[in-house]
Amino acid sequence: GAGVSQSPSNKVTEKGKDVELRCDPISGHTALYWYRQSLGQGLEFLIYFQGNSAPDKSGLPSDRFSAERTGGSVSTLTIQRTQQEDSAVYLCASSFGTNTEAFFGQGTRLTVV
Amino acid sequence: KNEVEQSPQNLTAQEGEFITINCSYSVGISALHWLQQHPGGGIVSLFMLSSGKKKHGRLIATINIQEKHSSLHITASHPRDSAVYICAVSKGSARQLTFGSGTQLTVLP
């Protein structure tokens, strides 16, 4: 695609529900990153994919968070049993390699009520 | 102490002024990135640099590896430059980004 696409752009969910956030990276980009931007915390790294594998999951805040990537393309970030502190903008970025310019999606704004 | 420190946190300038935003980091890095974020919008990569200086239009980014310091300059600033500017460093085998807290720039007409 022309850019990194994320869906939904906004998601309001009730506490305790599961949510899935989707990222469609730029075609041909092998590296994919998930970041989170929350008030008072700034931007933080969540997880990195190289192809379909996730060699670095060090940023996932709890075991309620998981992510997968299929076909070296689309990635899904799943948050189980959402909590209010999960409210944030979740950003996806992709790049051709690990040391090249990163392209960001518009983000998914998640609100847990 | 954060690994990436930016200053100032907020900056207000008059149209036409020369603007400088500073970034210091305390870890070994593979590259430094300057990003721009407009309100309600996504993040756009402005520069990625590992040495020296880069220029794109009215924007100039410099980095001093020995001093672990980078600056972003905007010449002839314009109200459309108003945005949050974020310094980030890539490190580690995955080259994931570690971000500064951002500089909110407002350019008044």
Short mmCIF file of C-alpha atoms in Angstrom, two decimals:
data_model
loop_
_atom_site.label_atom_id
_atom_site.label_comp_id
_atom_site.label_asym_id
_atom_site.label_seq_id
_atom_site.Cartn_x
_atom_site.Cartn_y
_atom_site.Cartn_z
CA GLY A 1 0.00 0.00 0.00
CA ALA A 2 0.92 3.65 -0.18
CA GLY A 3 1.50 3.93 3.54
CA VAL A 4 1.11 2.12 6.84
CA SER A 5 -2.56 1.54 7.49
CA GLN A 6 -4.03 0.93 10.94
CA SER A 7 -7.55 -0.01 11.89
CA PRO A 8 -9.71 0.88 13.60
CA SER A 9 -8.73 4.52 13.96
CA ASN A 10 -10.73 4.74 17.18
CA LYS A 11 -11.93 2.05 19.54
CA VAL A 12 -13.96 2.42 22.71
CA THR A 13 -14.28 -0.74 24.74
CA GLU A 14 -15.54 -1.75 28.12
CA LYS A 15 -13.11 -2.77 30.81
CA GLY A 16 -12.51 -6.51 30.70
CA LYS A 17 -13.21 -6.94 27.00
CA ASP A 18 -10.64 -8.11 24.48
CA VAL A 19 -9.60 -5.89 21.56
CA GLU A 20 -7.69 -6.48 18.35
CA LEU A 21 -5.76 -3.73 16.60
CA ARG A 22 -4.60 -4.20 13.04
CA CYS A 23 -1.59 -2.90 11.16
CA ASP A 24 -1.03 -3.22 7.43
CA PRO A 25 2.57 -2.21 6.72
CA ILE A 26 4.06 -0.87 3.52
CA SER A 27 4.46 -3.67 1.00
CA GLY A 28 7.95 -5.14 1.12
CA HIS A 29 8.79 -3.83 4.57
CA THR A 30 10.17 -6.71 6.60
CA ALA A 31 10.47 -4.91 9.94
CA LEU A 32 7.33 -3.98 11.85
CA TYR A 33 7.11 -2.27 15.21
CA TRP A 34 4.27 -1.55 17.64
CA TYR A 35 4.53 1.45 19.93
CA ARG A 36 2.18 2.98 22.47
CA GLN A 37 1.65 6.66 23.21
CA SER A 38 -0.14 7.39 26.44
CA LEU A 39 -0.65 10.56 28.41
CA GLY A 40 2.14 11.04 30.88
CA GLN A 41 4.19 8.18 29.46
CA GLY A 42 5.20 9.43 26.05
CA LEU A 43 5.99 6.94 23.34
CA GLU A 44 7.15 3.46 24.28
CA PHE A 45 8.20 0.39 22.35
CA LEU A 46 6.00 -2.70 22.58
CA ILE A 47 7.14 -5.35 20.12
CA TYR A 48 9.20 -5.86 16.97
CA PHE A 49 8.67 -8.28 14.10
CA GLN A 50 11.19 -9.34 11.51
CA GLY A 51 9.14 -11.17 8.94
CA ASN A 52 6.68 -13.28 10.91
CA SER A 53 8.84 -13.78 13.95
CA ALA A 54 9.02 -11.56 16.99
CA PRO A 55 12.58 -11.64 18.30
CA ASP A 56 11.94 -8.77 20.68
CA LYS A 57 8.82 -8.73 22.84
CA SER A 58 10.52 -6.92 25.66
CA GLY A 59 8.19 -3.93 25.62
CA LEU A 60 4.91 -5.75 26.11
CA PRO A 61 3.62 -4.46 29.47
CA SER A 62 1.88 -7.64 30.60
CA ASP A 63 0.83 -11.10 29.46
CA ARG A 64 -2.52 -9.63 28.48
CA PHE A 65 -0.75 -8.22 25.42
CA SER A 66 0.14 -10.37 22.44
CA ALA A 67 0.83 -9.83 18.80
CA GLU A 68 1.23 -11.84 15.67
CA ARG A 69 2.20 -11.22 12.09
CA THR A 70 1.22 -13.40 9.19
CA GLY A 71 2.57 -13.67 5.66
CA GLY A 72 5.27 -11.17 6.54
CA SER A 73 2.62 -8.51 6.21
CA VAL A 74 -0.40 -7.74 8.39
CA SER A 75 0.08 -7.66 12.15
CA THR A 76 -2.52 -7.84 14.89
CA LEU A 77 -1.99 -6.58 18.43
CA THR A 78 -4.40 -8.19 20.88
CA ILE A 79 -5.13 -6.90 24.35
CA GLN A 80 -7.08 -9.28 26.56
CA ARG A 81 -9.19 -8.24 29.54
CA THR A 82 -8.58 -4.56 28.86
CA GLN A 83 -7.91 -2.22 31.77
CA GLN A 84 -8.31 1.54 31.94
CA GLU A 85 -4.54 1.97 31.97
CA ASP A 86 -4.47 0.41 28.48
CA SER A 87 -6.10 3.57 27.10
CA ALA A 88 -3.59 5.07 24.69
CA VAL A 89 -2.80 5.58 21.03
CA TYR A 90 -1.26 2.44 19.56
CA LEU A 91 1.10 3.16 16.69
CA CYS A 92 2.51 0.79 14.13
CA ALA A 93 5.63 1.49 12.10
CA SER A 94 7.32 -0.44 9.35
CA SER A 95 10.67 -0.21 7.64
CA PHE A 96 12.53 -1.94 4.85
CA GLY A 97 15.16 -3.13 7.28
CA THR A 98 16.03 -2.66 10.91
CA ASN A 99 18.31 0.30 10.31
CA THR A 100 16.31 2.25 7.77
CA GLU A 101 13.74 5.01 8.01
CA ALA A 102 10.55 4.03 9.81
CA PHE A 103 7.12 4.88 8.43
CA PHE A 104 4.31 5.29 10.95
CA GLY A 105 0.61 4.65 10.67
CA GLN A 106 -1.99 7.12 11.94
CA GLY A 107 -2.52 5.06 15.05
CA THR A 108 -5.48 3.52 16.84
CA ARG A 109 -6.86 5.52 19.74
CA LEU A 110 -8.06 3.02 22.34
CA THR A 111 -10.31 4.15 25.16
CA VAL A 112 -11.22 1.69 27.88
CA VAL A 113 -14.28 2.75 29.88
CA LYS B 1 17.21 9.71 34.03
CA ASN B 2 15.66 9.23 30.57
CA GLU B 3 17.94 7.85 27.90
CA VAL B 4 16.81 10.62 25.53
CA GLU B 5 16.37 14.18 26.74
CA GLN B 6 14.91 16.99 24.66
CA SER B 7 14.81 20.71 25.20
CA PRO B 8 12.90 22.87 25.32
CA GLN B 9 9.62 21.14 26.16
CA ASN B 10 7.65 24.04 24.72
CA LEU B 11 8.71 26.69 22.24
CA THR B 12 6.78 29.64 20.85
CA ALA B 13 8.24 31.62 17.98
CA GLN B 14 7.21 34.33 15.60
CA GLU B 15 6.92 33.53 11.92
CA GLY B 16 10.29 33.85 10.23
CA GLU B 17 12.38 33.08 13.29
CA PHE B 18 15.22 30.54 13.32
CA ILE B 19 14.37 27.65 15.64
CA THR B 20 16.60 25.15 17.37
CA ILE B 21 15.49 22.04 19.27
CA ASN B 22 18.10 20.05 21.15
CA CYS B 23 18.40 16.36 21.94
CA SER B 24 20.89 14.57 24.17
CA TYR B 25 21.17 10.84 24.66
CA SER B 26 23.08 8.68 27.07
CA VAL B 27 23.33 5.31 25.33
CA GLY B 28 25.09 3.83 22.34
CA ILE B 29 22.95 4.20 19.28
CA SER B 30 22.86 3.05 15.68
CA ALA B 31 21.00 6.14 14.48
CA LEU B 32 19.07 9.18 15.66
CA HIS B 33 15.69 10.11 14.28
CA TRP B 34 13.77 13.37 14.23
CA LEU B 35 10.01 12.92 13.96
CA GLN B 36 7.12 15.34 13.56
CA GLN B 37 3.65 14.83 14.99
CA HIS B 38 0.72 17.13 14.16
CA PRO B 39 -2.30 17.27 16.48
CA GLY B 40 -4.55 14.29 15.86
CA GLY B 41 -2.19 13.09 13.20
CA GLY B 42 0.32 10.37 12.77
CA ILE B 43 4.06 10.62 13.04
CA VAL B 44 6.24 11.58 10.10
CA SER B 45 9.92 10.82 9.94
CA LEU B 46 11.93 13.95 9.15
CA PHE B 47 15.50 12.70 9.42
CA MET B 48 17.46 9.62 10.26
CA LEU B 49 21.15 10.28 10.81
CA SER B 50 24.17 8.60 12.31
CA SER B 51 26.77 11.28 11.65
CA GLY B 52 27.22 14.81 10.39
CA LYS B 53 24.40 16.86 9.03
CA LYS B 54 21.35 16.51 6.81
CA LYS B 55 19.19 19.17 5.17
CA HIS B 56 15.73 18.99 3.72
CA GLY B 57 14.16 22.23 2.63
CA ARG B 58 14.09 24.55 5.64
CA LEU B 59 14.98 21.78 8.06
CA ILE B 60 18.51 20.92 9.12
CA ALA B 61 19.55 18.15 11.50
CA THR B 62 23.01 17.73 12.99
CA ILE B 63 24.52 15.12 15.23
CA ASN B 64 27.71 15.03 17.29
CA ILE B 65 28.41 11.39 18.14
CA GLN B 66 31.22 12.16 20.58
CA GLU B 67 29.03 14.54 22.59
CA LYS B 68 25.88 12.40 22.16
CA HIS B 69 23.95 15.44 21.03
CA SER B 70 21.75 16.38 18.09
CA SER B 71 19.97 19.53 17.03
CA LEU B 72 17.05 20.18 14.72
CA HIS B 73 16.97 23.61 13.12
CA ILE B 74 14.10 25.23 11.28
CA THR B 75 14.94 28.27 9.19
CA ALA B 76 12.34 30.91 8.28
CA SER B 77 9.74 29.27 10.49
CA HIS B 78 6.09 29.25 9.39
CA PRO B 79 2.83 28.62 11.29
CA ARG B 80 2.46 25.29 9.44
CA ASP B 81 5.64 24.15 11.22
CA SER B 82 3.64 24.11 14.46
CA ALA B 83 3.74 20.53 15.71
CA VAL B 84 5.41 18.28 18.24
CA TYR B 85 8.98 17.41 17.30
CA ILE B 86 10.30 14.17 18.75
CA CYS B 87 13.86 12.97 18.98
CA ALA B 88 14.32 9.20 19.02
CA VAL B 89 17.30 6.88 19.00
CA SER B 90 17.50 3.41 17.54
CA LYS B 91 19.55 0.84 19.38
CA GLY B 92 19.72 -2.83 20.06
CA SER B 93 19.56 -5.64 17.55
CA ALA B 94 15.98 -4.77 16.62
CA ARG B 95 16.78 -1.07 16.27
CA GLN B 96 13.57 -0.23 18.09
CA LEU B 97 13.14 3.45 18.88
CA THR B 98 13.52 5.06 22.28
CA PHE B 99 11.82 8.43 22.30
CA GLY B 100 12.36 11.77 23.91
CA SER B 101 9.39 13.52 25.47
CA GLY B 102 8.92 15.84 22.51
CA THR B 103 9.01 19.59 21.93
CA GLN B 104 5.73 21.39 21.32
CA LEU B 105 6.48 24.11 18.77
CA THR B 106 4.02 26.90 18.09
CA VAL B 107 4.83 29.40 15.35
CA LEU B 108 2.70 32.52 15.48
CA PRO B 109 1.82 34.50 12.35
#
